[in-house]
mmCIF file of C-alpha atoms and ligand atoms in Angstrom:
data_model
loop_
_atom_site.group_PDB
_atom_site.id
_atom_site.type_symbol
_atom_site.label_atom_id
_atom_site.label_comp_id
_atom_site.label_asym_id
_atom_site.label_seq_id
_atom_site.Cartn_x
_atom_site.Cartn_y
_atom_site.Cartn_z
ATOM 1 C CA MET T 1 -3.824 29.147 17.531
ATOM 2 C CA ALA T 2 -1.295 26.412 17.325
ATOM 3 C CA ASN T 3 1.044 26.600 14.411
ATOM 4 C CA TYR T 4 -0.300 23.845 12.248
ATOM 5 C CA ARG T 5 1.423 23.038 8.947
ATOM 6 C CA ILE T 6 1.498 20.301 6.304
ATOM 7 C CA THR T 7 4.416 18.999 4.381
ATOM 8 C CA CYS T 8 5.160 20.868 1.134
ATOM 9 C CA VAL T 9 7.442 20.030 -1.758
ATOM 10 C CA GLU T 10 10.151 22.353 -0.501
ATOM 11 C CA ASP T 11 10.549 19.954 2.496
ATOM 12 C CA TYR T 12 11.727 17.293 -0.012
ATOM 13 C CA GLU T 13 14.491 19.510 -1.448
ATOM 14 C CA PRO T 14 17.331 17.979 0.642
ATOM 15 C CA LEU T 15 16.223 14.521 -0.509
ATOM 16 C CA VAL T 16 15.462 15.062 -4.168
ATOM 17 C CA GLY T 17 17.227 18.288 -5.106
ATOM 18 C CA ALA T 18 16.149 21.850 -6.002
ATOM 19 C CA GLU T 19 15.637 21.086 -9.696
ATOM 20 C CA VAL T 20 12.871 18.444 -9.011
ATOM 21 C CA VAL T 21 11.129 20.883 -6.576
ATOM 22 C CA ARG T 22 11.186 23.641 -9.154
ATOM 23 C CA ARG T 23 9.853 21.377 -11.933
ATOM 24 C CA ILE T 24 7.007 20.212 -9.724
ATOM 25 C CA ARG T 25 6.115 23.790 -8.675
ATOM 26 C CA ASP T 26 6.028 24.785 -12.377
ATOM 27 C CA LYS T 27 3.783 21.923 -13.374
ATOM 28 C CA ALA T 28 1.481 22.470 -10.384
ATOM 29 C CA ALA T 29 1.174 26.186 -11.098
ATOM 30 C CA LYS T 30 -0.466 25.428 -14.469
ATOM 31 C CA LEU T 31 -3.002 23.260 -12.632
ATOM 32 C CA LYS T 32 -3.782 25.629 -9.827
ATOM 33 C CA GLY T 33 -7.320 25.276 -8.501
ATOM 34 C CA LEU T 34 -7.926 21.863 -10.222
ATOM 35 C CA ARG T 35 -10.647 20.022 -8.308
ATOM 36 C CA ILE T 36 -9.976 16.391 -7.737
ATOM 37 C CA ALA T 37 -12.024 13.784 -5.928
ATOM 38 C CA ASN T 38 -10.557 10.515 -4.688
ATOM 39 C CA PHE T 39 -12.854 7.633 -3.814
ATOM 40 C CA ASN T 40 -11.654 4.555 -1.888
ATOM 41 C CA SER T 41 -13.141 2.173 0.685
ATOM 42 C CA THR T 42 -11.207 2.657 3.991
ATOM 43 C CA TYR T 43 -9.770 5.484 6.087
ATOM 44 C CA TYR T 44 -6.890 3.412 7.300
ATOM 45 C CA GLY T 45 -5.320 -0.015 7.473
ATOM 46 C CA GLY T 46 -3.774 -0.489 4.117
ATOM 47 C CA GLY T 47 -1.456 1.092 1.552
ATOM 48 C CA VAL T 48 -4.255 2.915 -0.354
ATOM 49 C CA ALA T 49 -5.380 4.944 2.541
ATOM 50 C CA GLU T 50 -1.737 5.620 3.469
ATOM 51 C CA ILE T 51 -1.019 7.059 0.028
ATOM 52 C CA ILE T 52 -4.185 9.081 -0.487
ATOM 53 C CA SER T 53 -3.810 10.684 2.883
ATOM 54 C CA SER T 54 -0.257 12.045 2.067
ATOM 55 C CA LEU T 55 -0.718 12.714 -1.630
ATOM 56 C CA THR T 56 -3.949 14.737 -1.300
ATOM 57 C CA LEU T 57 -2.320 16.977 1.306
ATOM 58 C CA LEU T 58 0.747 17.471 -0.907
ATOM 59 C CA MET T 59 -1.473 18.358 -3.845
ATOM 60 C CA ASN T 60 -3.325 20.947 -1.751
ATOM 61 C CA SER T 61 -0.068 22.437 -0.575
ATOM 62 C CA LEU T 62 0.617 23.165 -4.256
ATOM 63 C CA GLY T 63 -2.785 24.924 -4.902
ATOM 64 C CA LEU T 64 -4.730 21.949 -6.306
ATOM 65 C CA ARG T 65 -8.031 21.144 -4.590
ATOM 66 C CA ALA T 66 -7.685 17.475 -3.899
ATOM 67 C CA GLU T 67 -10.529 15.766 -1.809
ATOM 68 C CA TRP T 68 -10.700 12.278 -0.283
ATOM 69 C CA ARG T 69 -14.017 10.544 0.123
ATOM 70 C CA VAL T 70 -14.545 7.094 1.629
ATOM 71 C CA ILE T 71 -17.499 5.078 0.551
ATOM 72 C CA GLN T 72 -19.693 3.518 3.230
ATOM 73 C CA GLY T 73 -20.915 -0.015 3.223
ATOM 74 C CA SER T 74 -22.371 -2.727 5.381
ATOM 75 C CA PRO T 75 -20.324 -5.779 6.452
ATOM 76 C CA ASP T 76 -21.792 -7.935 3.712
ATOM 77 C CA PHE T 77 -20.745 -5.390 1.174
ATOM 78 C CA PHE T 78 -17.159 -5.534 2.369
ATOM 79 C CA SER T 79 -17.192 -9.319 2.589
ATOM 80 C CA ILE T 80 -18.220 -9.338 -1.184
ATOM 81 C CA THR T 81 -15.669 -6.749 -2.153
ATOM 82 C CA LYS T 82 -12.818 -8.580 -0.352
ATOM 83 C CA LYS T 83 -13.810 -11.654 -2.338
ATOM 84 C CA MET T 84 -13.617 -9.573 -5.511
ATOM 85 C CA HIS T 85 -10.263 -8.278 -4.418
ATOM 86 C CA ASN T 86 -9.057 -11.871 -3.856
ATOM 87 C CA ALA T 87 -10.464 -12.912 -7.304
ATOM 88 C CA LEU T 88 -8.627 -10.066 -9.050
ATOM 89 C CA GLN T 89 -5.440 -11.343 -7.433
ATOM 90 C CA GLY T 90 -6.081 -14.830 -8.700
ATOM 91 C CA GLY T 91 -8.353 -16.537 -6.134
ATOM 92 C CA GLY T 92 -11.559 -18.244 -6.873
ATOM 93 C CA ILE T 93 -14.991 -16.697 -6.333
ATOM 94 C CA ASP T 94 -18.672 -17.454 -6.695
ATOM 95 C CA LEU T 95 -20.324 -14.134 -7.662
ATOM 96 C CA SER T 96 -24.020 -14.962 -7.129
ATOM 97 C CA LYS T 97 -26.735 -12.808 -8.398
ATOM 98 C CA ILE T 98 -27.491 -11.535 -4.938
ATOM 99 C CA LYS T 99 -23.880 -10.612 -4.202
ATOM 100 C CA LYS T 100 -23.795 -8.555 -7.364
ATOM 101 C CA GLU T 101 -26.988 -6.902 -6.332
ATOM 102 C CA ILE T 102 -25.691 -5.942 -2.891
ATOM 103 C CA PHE T 103 -22.435 -4.666 -4.386
ATOM 104 C CA GLU T 104 -24.201 -2.512 -7.082
ATOM 105 C CA GLN T 105 -26.983 -1.261 -4.682
ATOM 106 C CA VAL T 106 -24.429 -0.035 -2.077
ATOM 107 C CA ILE T 107 -22.436 1.849 -4.670
ATOM 108 C CA TYR T 108 -25.626 3.381 -6.015
ATOM 109 C CA GLU T 109 -26.514 4.582 -2.514
ATOM 110 C CA ASN T 110 -23.035 6.140 -2.151
ATOM 111 C CA SER T 111 -23.563 8.024 -5.411
ATOM 112 C CA VAL T 112 -26.835 9.476 -4.118
ATOM 113 C CA ARG T 113 -24.942 10.884 -1.150
ATOM 114 C CA ASN T 114 -21.948 12.210 -3.100
ATOM 115 C CA PHE T 115 -22.375 15.349 -5.143
ATOM 116 C CA LEU T 116 -19.574 15.784 -7.702
ATOM 117 C CA ASP T 117 -18.518 18.912 -9.463
ATOM 118 C CA HIS T 118 -14.871 18.243 -10.124
ATOM 119 C CA ASP T 119 -12.226 18.317 -12.834
ATOM 120 C CA PHE T 120 -11.008 14.825 -12.144
ATOM 121 C CA ILE T 121 -12.420 11.813 -10.323
ATOM 122 C CA ILE T 122 -9.973 9.152 -9.114
ATOM 123 C CA VAL T 123 -11.577 5.837 -8.077
ATOM 124 C CA HIS T 124 -9.221 3.530 -6.117
ATOM 125 C CA ASP T 125 -9.551 -0.248 -6.468
ATOM 126 C CA PRO T 126 -12.642 -2.226 -7.351
ATOM 127 C CA GLN T 127 -14.911 -1.380 -4.413
ATOM 128 C CA PRO T 128 -16.191 2.124 -5.714
ATOM 129 C CA LEU T 129 -15.779 1.156 -9.409
ATOM 130 C CA PRO T 130 -19.537 1.248 -10.481
ATOM 131 C CA LEU T 131 -19.850 4.899 -9.171
ATOM 132 C CA ILE T 132 -19.108 6.011 -12.712
ATOM 133 C CA GLU T 133 -22.422 4.809 -14.137
ATOM 134 C CA HIS T 134 -24.427 7.063 -11.806
ATOM 135 C CA TYR T 135 -23.160 10.435 -12.853
ATOM 136 C CA GLU T 136 -23.404 12.427 -15.998
ATOM 137 C CA LYS T 137 -19.841 12.438 -17.158
ATOM 138 C CA LYS T 138 -18.446 15.936 -17.101
ATOM 139 C CA CYS T 139 -14.733 15.325 -16.530
ATOM 140 C CA PRO T 140 -12.115 12.511 -16.866
ATOM 141 C CA TRP T 141 -12.579 9.575 -14.586
ATOM 142 C CA LEU T 142 -9.457 7.569 -13.588
ATOM 143 C CA TRP T 143 -9.477 3.980 -12.189
ATOM 144 C CA ARG T 144 -6.458 3.578 -9.989
ATOM 145 C CA CYS T 145 -6.075 -0.136 -9.357
ATOM 146 C CA HIS T 146 -3.556 -0.965 -6.642
ATOM 147 C CA LEU T 147 -3.991 -4.747 -6.860
ATOM 148 C CA ASP T 148 -1.689 -7.342 -8.352
ATOM 149 C CA LEU T 149 -3.544 -7.997 -11.613
ATOM 150 C CA SER T 150 -1.118 -10.448 -13.007
ATOM 151 C CA ARG T 151 -3.692 -13.311 -12.952
ATOM 152 C CA PRO T 152 -7.225 -12.037 -12.458
ATOM 153 C CA ASP T 153 -10.174 -14.342 -12.336
ATOM 154 C CA ALA T 154 -11.649 -14.200 -15.835
ATOM 155 C CA GLU T 155 -15.300 -14.092 -14.756
ATOM 156 C CA THR T 156 -14.671 -11.280 -12.196
ATOM 157 C CA TRP T 157 -12.692 -9.291 -14.718
ATOM 158 C CA LYS T 158 -15.509 -9.636 -17.302
ATOM 159 C CA TYR T 159 -18.110 -8.528 -14.808
ATOM 160 C CA LEU T 160 -16.105 -5.427 -13.706
ATOM 161 C CA ARG T 161 -15.226 -4.425 -17.287
ATOM 162 C CA ARG T 162 -18.696 -3.095 -17.873
ATOM 163 C CA TRP T 163 -17.536 -0.183 -15.554
ATOM 164 C CA ILE T 164 -13.798 -0.233 -16.219
ATOM 165 C CA ASP T 165 -14.386 0.400 -19.903
ATOM 166 C CA ASN T 166 -16.165 3.664 -19.175
ATOM 167 C CA TYR T 167 -13.116 5.239 -17.523
ATOM 168 C CA ASP T 168 -10.848 7.541 -19.358
ATOM 169 C CA ALA T 169 -7.552 6.027 -18.029
ATOM 170 C CA VAL T 170 -6.483 3.206 -15.817
ATOM 171 C CA ILE T 171 -3.404 3.401 -13.617
ATOM 172 C CA LEU T 172 -1.651 0.246 -12.648
ATOM 173 C CA SER T 173 1.392 -0.315 -10.326
ATOM 174 C CA CYS T 174 3.400 -2.618 -12.719
ATOM 175 C CA LYS T 175 3.458 -3.120 -16.474
ATOM 176 C CA GLU T 176 2.907 -6.847 -15.902
ATOM 177 C CA PHE T 177 -0.599 -6.008 -14.669
ATOM 178 C CA ALA T 178 -1.776 -4.822 -18.073
ATOM 179 C CA GLN T 179 -5.089 -6.289 -19.192
ATOM 180 C CA GLU T 180 -7.411 -6.166 -22.104
ATOM 181 C CA MET T 181 -9.674 -3.140 -21.653
ATOM 182 C CA LYS T 182 -10.842 -0.027 -23.481
ATOM 183 C CA PRO T 183 -9.121 2.798 -21.539
ATOM 184 C CA PRO T 184 -5.478 3.578 -21.960
ATOM 185 C CA GLN T 185 -3.316 2.094 -19.254
ATOM 186 C CA ARG T 186 -0.522 3.893 -17.387
ATOM 187 C CA VAL T 187 1.994 2.469 -15.026
ATOM 188 C CA MET T 188 2.677 4.509 -11.829
ATOM 189 C CA MET T 189 4.248 2.999 -8.752
ATOM 190 C CA PRO T 190 3.205 4.171 -5.348
ATOM 191 C CA ALA T 191 5.670 5.888 -3.024
ATOM 192 C CA ILE T 192 6.203 6.897 0.553
ATOM 193 C CA ASN T 193 6.028 10.067 2.567
ATOM 194 C CA PRO T 194 9.311 10.225 4.477
ATOM 195 C CA PHE T 195 7.954 12.881 6.874
ATOM 196 C CA THR T 196 5.190 10.912 8.617
ATOM 197 C CA ILE T 197 5.658 9.472 12.103
ATOM 198 C CA LYS T 198 5.869 6.096 10.385
ATOM 199 C CA ASN T 199 8.826 7.109 8.160
ATOM 200 C CA ARG T 200 10.824 9.898 9.812
ATOM 201 C CA GLN T 201 13.951 9.191 11.696
ATOM 202 C CA LEU T 202 13.400 8.124 15.341
ATOM 203 C CA SER T 203 15.992 8.411 18.030
ATOM 204 C CA ASP T 204 17.288 5.283 19.768
ATOM 205 C CA ARG T 205 15.418 6.400 22.892
ATOM 206 C CA GLU T 206 12.109 6.613 21.088
ATOM 207 C CA ILE T 207 12.607 3.274 19.452
ATOM 208 C CA ASN T 208 13.488 1.603 22.732
ATOM 209 C CA GLU T 209 10.515 3.307 24.459
ATOM 210 C CA ARG T 210 8.037 1.953 21.812
ATOM 211 C CA LEU T 211 9.481 -1.514 21.880
ATOM 212 C CA ALA T 212 9.410 -1.661 25.669
ATOM 213 C CA HIS T 213 5.849 -0.356 25.685
ATOM 214 C CA TYR T 214 4.833 -3.461 23.822
ATOM 215 C CA GLU T 215 7.144 -5.683 25.767
ATOM 216 C CA ILE T 216 9.195 -6.681 22.668
ATOM 217 C CA PRO T 217 12.507 -7.985 23.914
ATOM 218 C CA VAL T 218 15.643 -6.714 22.139
ATOM 219 C CA ASP T 219 18.075 -9.308 23.436
ATOM 220 C CA LEU T 220 17.983 -11.206 20.019
ATOM 221 C CA PRO T 221 18.009 -9.986 16.427
ATOM 222 C CA LEU T 222 14.475 -9.077 15.241
ATOM 223 C CA VAL T 223 12.942 -10.519 12.142
ATOM 224 C CA VAL T 224 9.844 -8.502 11.320
ATOM 225 C CA GLN T 225 6.874 -8.579 8.994
ATOM 226 C CA ILE T 226 4.232 -5.803 9.111
ATOM 227 C CA SER T 227 1.103 -6.476 7.141
ATOM 228 C CA ARG T 228 -2.625 -6.687 7.260
ATOM 229 C CA PHE T 229 -3.662 -10.234 8.337
ATOM 230 C CA ASP T 230 -4.306 -11.307 4.783
ATOM 231 C CA PRO T 231 -3.633 -14.657 3.001
ATOM 232 C CA TRP T 232 -1.678 -12.868 0.191
ATOM 233 C CA LYS T 233 0.835 -11.672 2.788
ATOM 234 C CA ASP T 234 1.466 -15.325 3.690
ATOM 235 C CA PRO T 235 1.866 -14.946 7.413
ATOM 236 C CA LYS T 236 1.783 -18.689 7.830
ATOM 237 C CA GLY T 237 4.630 -19.069 5.402
ATOM 238 C CA VAL T 238 6.608 -16.448 7.372
ATOM 239 C CA VAL T 239 6.208 -18.405 10.527
ATOM 240 C CA GLU T 240 7.227 -21.704 8.873
ATOM 241 C CA ALA T 241 10.266 -20.008 7.234
ATOM 242 C CA PHE T 242 11.273 -18.585 10.652
ATOM 243 C CA LYS T 243 10.970 -22.000 12.356
ATOM 244 C CA LEU T 244 13.220 -23.458 9.671
ATOM 245 C CA ALA T 245 15.844 -20.677 9.997
ATOM 246 C CA ARG T 246 15.809 -21.118 13.817
ATOM 247 C CA LYS T 247 17.440 -24.439 13.340
ATOM 248 C CA GLN T 248 20.561 -22.451 12.448
ATOM 249 C CA ILE T 249 20.162 -19.144 14.208
ATOM 250 C CA ASP T 250 18.633 -17.564 17.220
ATOM 251 C CA ALA T 251 16.391 -14.601 16.625
ATOM 252 C CA ARG T 252 12.900 -13.399 17.429
ATOM 253 C CA LEU T 253 10.059 -13.087 14.937
ATOM 254 C CA VAL T 254 7.598 -10.171 15.266
ATOM 255 C CA LEU T 255 4.480 -10.426 13.075
ATOM 256 C CA LEU T 256 2.713 -7.074 13.428
ATOM 257 C CA GLY T 257 -0.617 -6.537 11.795
ATOM 258 C CA ASN T 258 -3.685 -4.422 11.749
ATOM 259 C CA PHE T 259 -7.223 -4.569 10.372
ATOM 260 C CA ALA T 260 -8.708 -2.510 7.636
ATOM 261 C CA THR T 261 -12.452 -1.615 7.727
ATOM 262 C CA ASP T 262 -12.908 -2.913 4.261
ATOM 263 C CA ASP T 263 -11.133 -6.272 5.015
ATOM 264 C CA PRO T 264 -13.165 -8.721 6.997
ATOM 265 C CA GLU T 265 -10.790 -11.621 6.715
ATOM 266 C CA GLY T 266 -8.307 -10.210 9.220
ATOM 267 C CA GLU T 267 -9.740 -11.406 12.557
ATOM 268 C CA GLU T 268 -9.875 -15.056 11.479
ATOM 269 C CA ILE T 269 -6.407 -15.072 10.062
ATOM 270 C CA PHE T 270 -5.088 -13.394 13.190
ATOM 271 C CA HIS T 271 -6.750 -15.980 15.490
ATOM 272 C CA SER T 272 -5.368 -18.860 13.509
ATOM 273 C CA LEU T 273 -1.899 -17.479 13.863
ATOM 274 C CA CYS T 274 -2.071 -17.046 17.539
ATOM 275 C CA ALA T 275 -1.544 -20.859 17.927
ATOM 276 C CA CYS T 276 2.034 -20.311 16.739
ATOM 277 C CA ARG T 277 2.925 -17.963 19.508
ATOM 278 C CA ASP T 278 5.885 -18.793 21.717
ATOM 279 C CA ASP T 279 8.881 -17.161 23.393
ATOM 280 C CA ARG T 280 10.502 -16.513 19.998
ATOM 281 C CA ILE T 281 7.373 -15.740 17.919
ATOM 282 C CA LEU T 282 5.356 -12.624 18.747
ATOM 283 C CA ILE T 283 2.044 -12.002 17.010
ATOM 284 C CA LEU T 284 0.884 -8.405 17.598
ATOM 285 C CA THR T 285 -2.141 -6.441 16.593
ATOM 286 C CA SER T 286 -0.916 -3.046 17.642
ATOM 287 C CA GLY T 287 -0.282 -2.057 14.052
ATOM 288 C CA ASP T 288 -2.229 1.160 14.184
ATOM 289 C CA ASP T 289 0.596 2.589 16.305
ATOM 290 C CA THR T 290 2.601 4.041 13.490
ATOM 291 C CA ALA T 291 5.556 4.857 15.776
ATOM 292 C CA LEU T 292 5.764 1.149 16.561
ATOM 293 C CA VAL T 293 5.705 0.351 12.852
ATOM 294 C CA ASN T 294 8.622 2.706 12.447
ATOM 295 C CA ALA T 295 10.512 1.420 15.466
ATOM 296 C CA LEU T 296 10.275 -2.193 14.294
ATOM 297 C CA GLN T 297 11.216 -1.390 10.698
ATOM 298 C CA THR T 298 14.220 0.519 11.922
ATOM 299 C CA ARG T 299 15.390 -1.785 14.596
ATOM 300 C CA ALA T 300 14.779 -5.085 12.711
ATOM 301 C CA ALA T 301 17.819 -6.962 11.534
ATOM 302 C CA VAL T 302 15.729 -8.154 8.654
ATOM 303 C CA VAL T 303 12.341 -7.207 7.377
ATOM 304 C CA LEU T 304 10.187 -9.774 5.524
ATOM 305 C CA GLN T 305 7.398 -9.110 3.026
ATOM 306 C CA LYS T 306 6.828 -12.616 1.885
ATOM 307 C CA SER T 307 3.781 -11.780 -0.273
ATOM 308 C CA LEU T 308 2.344 -14.338 -2.758
ATOM 309 C CA ARG T 309 0.767 -11.379 -4.669
ATOM 310 C CA GLU T 310 1.570 -7.711 -4.195
ATOM 311 C CA GLY T 311 0.400 -4.689 -6.201
ATOM 312 C CA PHE T 312 3.362 -2.674 -4.792
ATOM 313 C CA GLY T 313 4.038 -3.326 -1.136
ATOM 314 C CA LEU T 314 4.551 0.022 0.688
ATOM 315 C CA THR T 315 5.950 -1.845 3.678
ATOM 316 C CA VAL T 316 8.984 -2.828 1.486
ATOM 317 C CA ALA T 317 9.858 0.801 0.620
ATOM 318 C CA GLU T 318 9.169 1.864 4.294
ATOM 319 C CA ALA T 319 11.724 -0.674 5.674
ATOM 320 C CA MET T 320 14.229 -0.031 2.919
ATOM 321 C CA TRP T 321 14.006 3.727 3.657
ATOM 322 C CA LYS T 322 15.198 2.901 7.232
ATOM 323 C CA GLY T 323 18.198 1.120 5.889
ATOM 324 C CA THR T 324 16.885 -2.255 6.782
ATOM 325 C CA PRO T 325 17.360 -5.123 4.208
ATOM 326 C CA VAL T 326 14.134 -6.691 3.092
ATOM 327 C CA ILE T 327 13.493 -10.350 2.036
ATOM 328 C CA GLY T 328 10.462 -9.961 -0.275
ATOM 329 C CA GLY T 329 8.246 -12.319 -2.291
ATOM 330 C CA ASN T 330 9.295 -12.357 -5.901
ATOM 331 C CA VAL T 331 5.986 -10.861 -7.094
ATOM 332 C CA GLY T 332 4.386 -7.631 -8.291
ATOM 333 C CA GLY T 333 5.797 -4.264 -7.157
ATOM 334 C CA ILE T 334 8.251 -5.947 -4.748
ATOM 335 C CA ARG T 335 10.348 -6.857 -7.752
ATOM 336 C CA TYR T 336 10.800 -3.294 -8.700
ATOM 337 C CA GLN T 337 11.965 -2.244 -5.245
ATOM 338 C CA ILE T 338 14.299 -5.034 -4.345
ATOM 339 C CA ASP T 339 17.353 -5.572 -6.585
ATOM 340 C CA ASP T 340 17.875 -9.222 -5.714
ATOM 341 C CA GLY T 341 21.294 -9.781 -3.954
ATOM 342 C CA VAL T 342 22.049 -6.046 -4.135
ATOM 343 C CA ASN T 343 19.773 -4.200 -1.749
ATOM 344 C CA GLY T 344 17.741 -7.176 -0.437
ATOM 345 C CA PHE T 345 16.600 -10.631 -1.527
ATOM 346 C CA LEU T 346 13.677 -11.912 -3.616
ATOM 347 C CA VAL T 347 12.283 -15.194 -2.651
ATOM 348 C CA SER T 348 9.846 -17.745 -3.962
ATOM 349 C CA SER T 349 9.633 -20.439 -1.361
ATOM 350 C CA ILE T 350 9.750 -21.007 2.437
ATOM 351 C CA GLU T 351 13.051 -22.708 2.199
ATOM 352 C CA GLU T 352 14.615 -19.831 0.254
ATOM 353 C CA THR T 353 13.198 -17.340 2.797
ATOM 354 C CA ALA T 354 14.760 -19.354 5.632
ATOM 355 C CA GLY T 355 18.069 -19.509 3.919
ATOM 356 C CA ARG T 356 18.267 -15.776 3.266
ATOM 357 C CA MET T 357 17.233 -15.092 6.788
ATOM 358 C CA VAL T 358 20.102 -17.226 8.077
ATOM 359 C CA GLU T 359 22.499 -15.512 5.653
ATOM 360 C CA LEU T 360 21.511 -11.984 6.717
ATOM 361 C CA ILE T 361 21.296 -12.669 10.487
ATOM 362 C CA ASN T 362 24.862 -14.153 10.325
ATOM 363 C CA ASP T 363 26.389 -11.314 8.419
ATOM 364 C CA LYS T 364 26.252 -7.802 9.768
ATOM 365 C CA GLU T 365 28.378 -6.413 6.989
ATOM 366 C CA LEU T 366 26.032 -7.758 4.460
ATOM 367 C CA ARG T 367 23.019 -6.294 6.260
ATOM 368 C CA HIS T 368 24.596 -2.912 6.485
ATOM 369 C CA GLY T 369 25.800 -2.770 2.909
ATOM 370 C CA MET T 370 22.411 -3.877 1.583
ATOM 371 C CA GLY T 371 20.582 -1.448 3.876
ATOM 372 C CA ARG T 372 22.584 1.492 2.599
ATOM 373 C CA LYS T 373 21.657 0.642 -0.977
ATOM 374 C CA ALA T 374 18.060 -0.055 0.002
ATOM 375 C CA ARG T 375 17.711 3.524 1.336
ATOM 376 C CA GLU T 376 19.285 4.984 -1.717
ATOM 377 C CA MET T 377 16.885 3.030 -3.942
ATOM 378 C CA VAL T 378 14.022 4.550 -2.140
ATOM 379 C CA ARG T 379 15.432 8.038 -2.204
ATOM 380 C CA LYS T 380 15.875 7.884 -5.968
ATOM 381 C CA ASN T 381 12.645 6.112 -6.951
ATOM 382 C CA PHE T 382 10.057 5.774 -4.291
ATOM 383 C CA LEU T 383 9.545 9.085 -2.552
ATOM 384 C CA LEU T 384 6.127 10.759 -3.025
ATOM 385 C CA THR T 385 7.448 13.678 -5.212
ATOM 386 C CA ARG T 386 8.049 11.169 -8.014
ATOM 387 C CA TYR T 387 4.461 9.832 -7.757
ATOM 388 C CA LEU T 388 3.021 13.382 -7.470
ATOM 389 C CA GLU T 389 4.814 14.502 -10.581
ATOM 390 C CA GLN T 390 3.404 11.612 -12.528
ATOM 391 C CA TYR T 391 -0.039 12.502 -11.425
ATOM 392 C CA LEU T 392 0.563 16.134 -12.503
ATOM 393 C CA ASP T 393 1.763 14.935 -15.907
ATOM 394 C CA LEU T 394 -1.343 12.766 -16.264
ATOM 395 C CA PHE T 395 -3.705 15.615 -15.359
ATOM 396 C CA ALA T 396 -1.982 17.895 -17.894
ATOM 397 C CA ASP T 397 -2.240 15.192 -20.591
ATOM 398 C CA LEU T 398 -5.882 14.511 -20.021
HETATM 399 N N1 LIG M 1 0.477 -1.098 8.158
HETATM 400 C C1 LIG M 1 0.500 -0.550 9.447
HETATM 401 N N2 LIG M 1 0.339 -1.392 10.498
HETATM 402 C C2 LIG M 1 0.104 -2.792 10.317
HETATM 403 C C3 LIG M 1 0.238 -3.238 9.009
HETATM 404 C C4 LIG M 1 0.404 -2.397 7.928
HETATM 405 O O1 LIG M 1 0.588 0.603 9.608
HETATM 406 O O2 LIG M 1 0.066 -3.474 11.244
HETATM 407 C C5 LIG M 1 0.683 -0.121 7.042
HETATM 408 C C6 LIG M 1 2.080 -0.367 6.479
HETATM 409 O O3 LIG M 1 3.032 0.365 7.285
HETATM 410 C C7 LIG M 1 1.838 0.240 5.048
HETATM 411 C C8 LIG M 1 0.369 -0.108 4.757
HETATM 412 O O4 LIG M 1 -0.280 -0.376 6.043
HETATM 413 O O5 LIG M 1 1.953 1.682 5.130
HETATM 414 C C9 LIG M 1 0.283 -1.455 3.888
HETATM 415 O O6 LIG M 1 0.547 -1.083 2.662
HETATM 416 P P1 LIG M 1 1.037 -2.255 1.663
HETATM 417 O O7 LIG M 1 1.113 -1.555 0.288
HETATM 418 O O8 LIG M 1 2.343 -2.813 2.134
HETATM 419 O O9 LIG M 1 -0.040 -3.378 1.698
HETATM 420 P P2 LIG M 1 -1.690 -3.344 1.567
HETATM 421 O O10 LIG M 1 -2.182 -3.465 2.985
HETATM 422 O O11 LIG M 1 -2.070 -2.040 0.911
HETATM 423 O O12 LIG M 1 -1.920 -4.465 0.748
#
């Protein structure tokens, strides 16, 4: 049989040091055999799936028994939950009686199919939230909300609180997202797995091969944003900022995106963006090729993450890990990753984004200096071992 293996904490030792690895091993030893079930709503296509995938494996490598279950739903269910997602991030919504009925019925059906006999249940984001009402509660239930909750729609929040209040703890990505609710709230920022194909170091040859495969020219500096096609990622604002910057510099914009199974808005946004395509503006949907994501984040002169709301923004840490400076929206978790003017730039408008783009494209020294600091920021704060340890502490506390 082939020699299959998964990443274990020892692999992190050169990055985080022996002391951290030993501490994690000790904490995990006390939790050996702990049965954990994670619920979310998509296998791939967003940060949540990305994190659960790596984190459950790392937990299993330490002797915990961490499972990952994805709820199933019809297209109308996901259209409703995406509206809820948008409302929690500050958009408007009309939650009719029938929409609530569909939402609650689909979750009930999922509960019928999922048998739970665990020590911890972790429910990610609002989609599977009502699961909790269908089980006799025998262990702590955690709600892990990855969204930017800085300005939730009041009516949606009130509706969801009937379930949220039954959880034993709620985990948020930033302290600014704290809301009125019964459970205690903890802040834990997501983190990246540096050993995946998306994040490990690629050779120049591998990078060139990927870029050539998608016919991405490398004659000009690349400005790159990689995101689901989602209004909160402001792809239109990215194109406008790039057009403004192009009055002063020559570069090429690559907007790479993918679609998540729980996000029906993507297709429409992608098609509306296609009208902007020209020789300098590439709009690509090959985002499920994680080596391409890596190649672009590594080769880019500048990465953008011009979000208008952002729970955390894994793409920011991913690019910074590759030593690429990021211009990020001054919102949510991005503000904790980018130290403005030190390892990247925070921006609040199209004009500001264009100005920073020009500054970085024109100054190689600045790019390299910021890139070095960006990588160090991620090494110290945003590798998966830190997040794992916070979970272990939380399990021990509860
Ligand atoms: N992603 C990808 N291809 C794409 C767009 C995004 O692989 O075309 C990945 C990206 O690399 C990151 C995740 O999807 O790992 C997005 O996470 P983030 O927290 O940035 O945003 P979310 O989609 O969860 O809002």
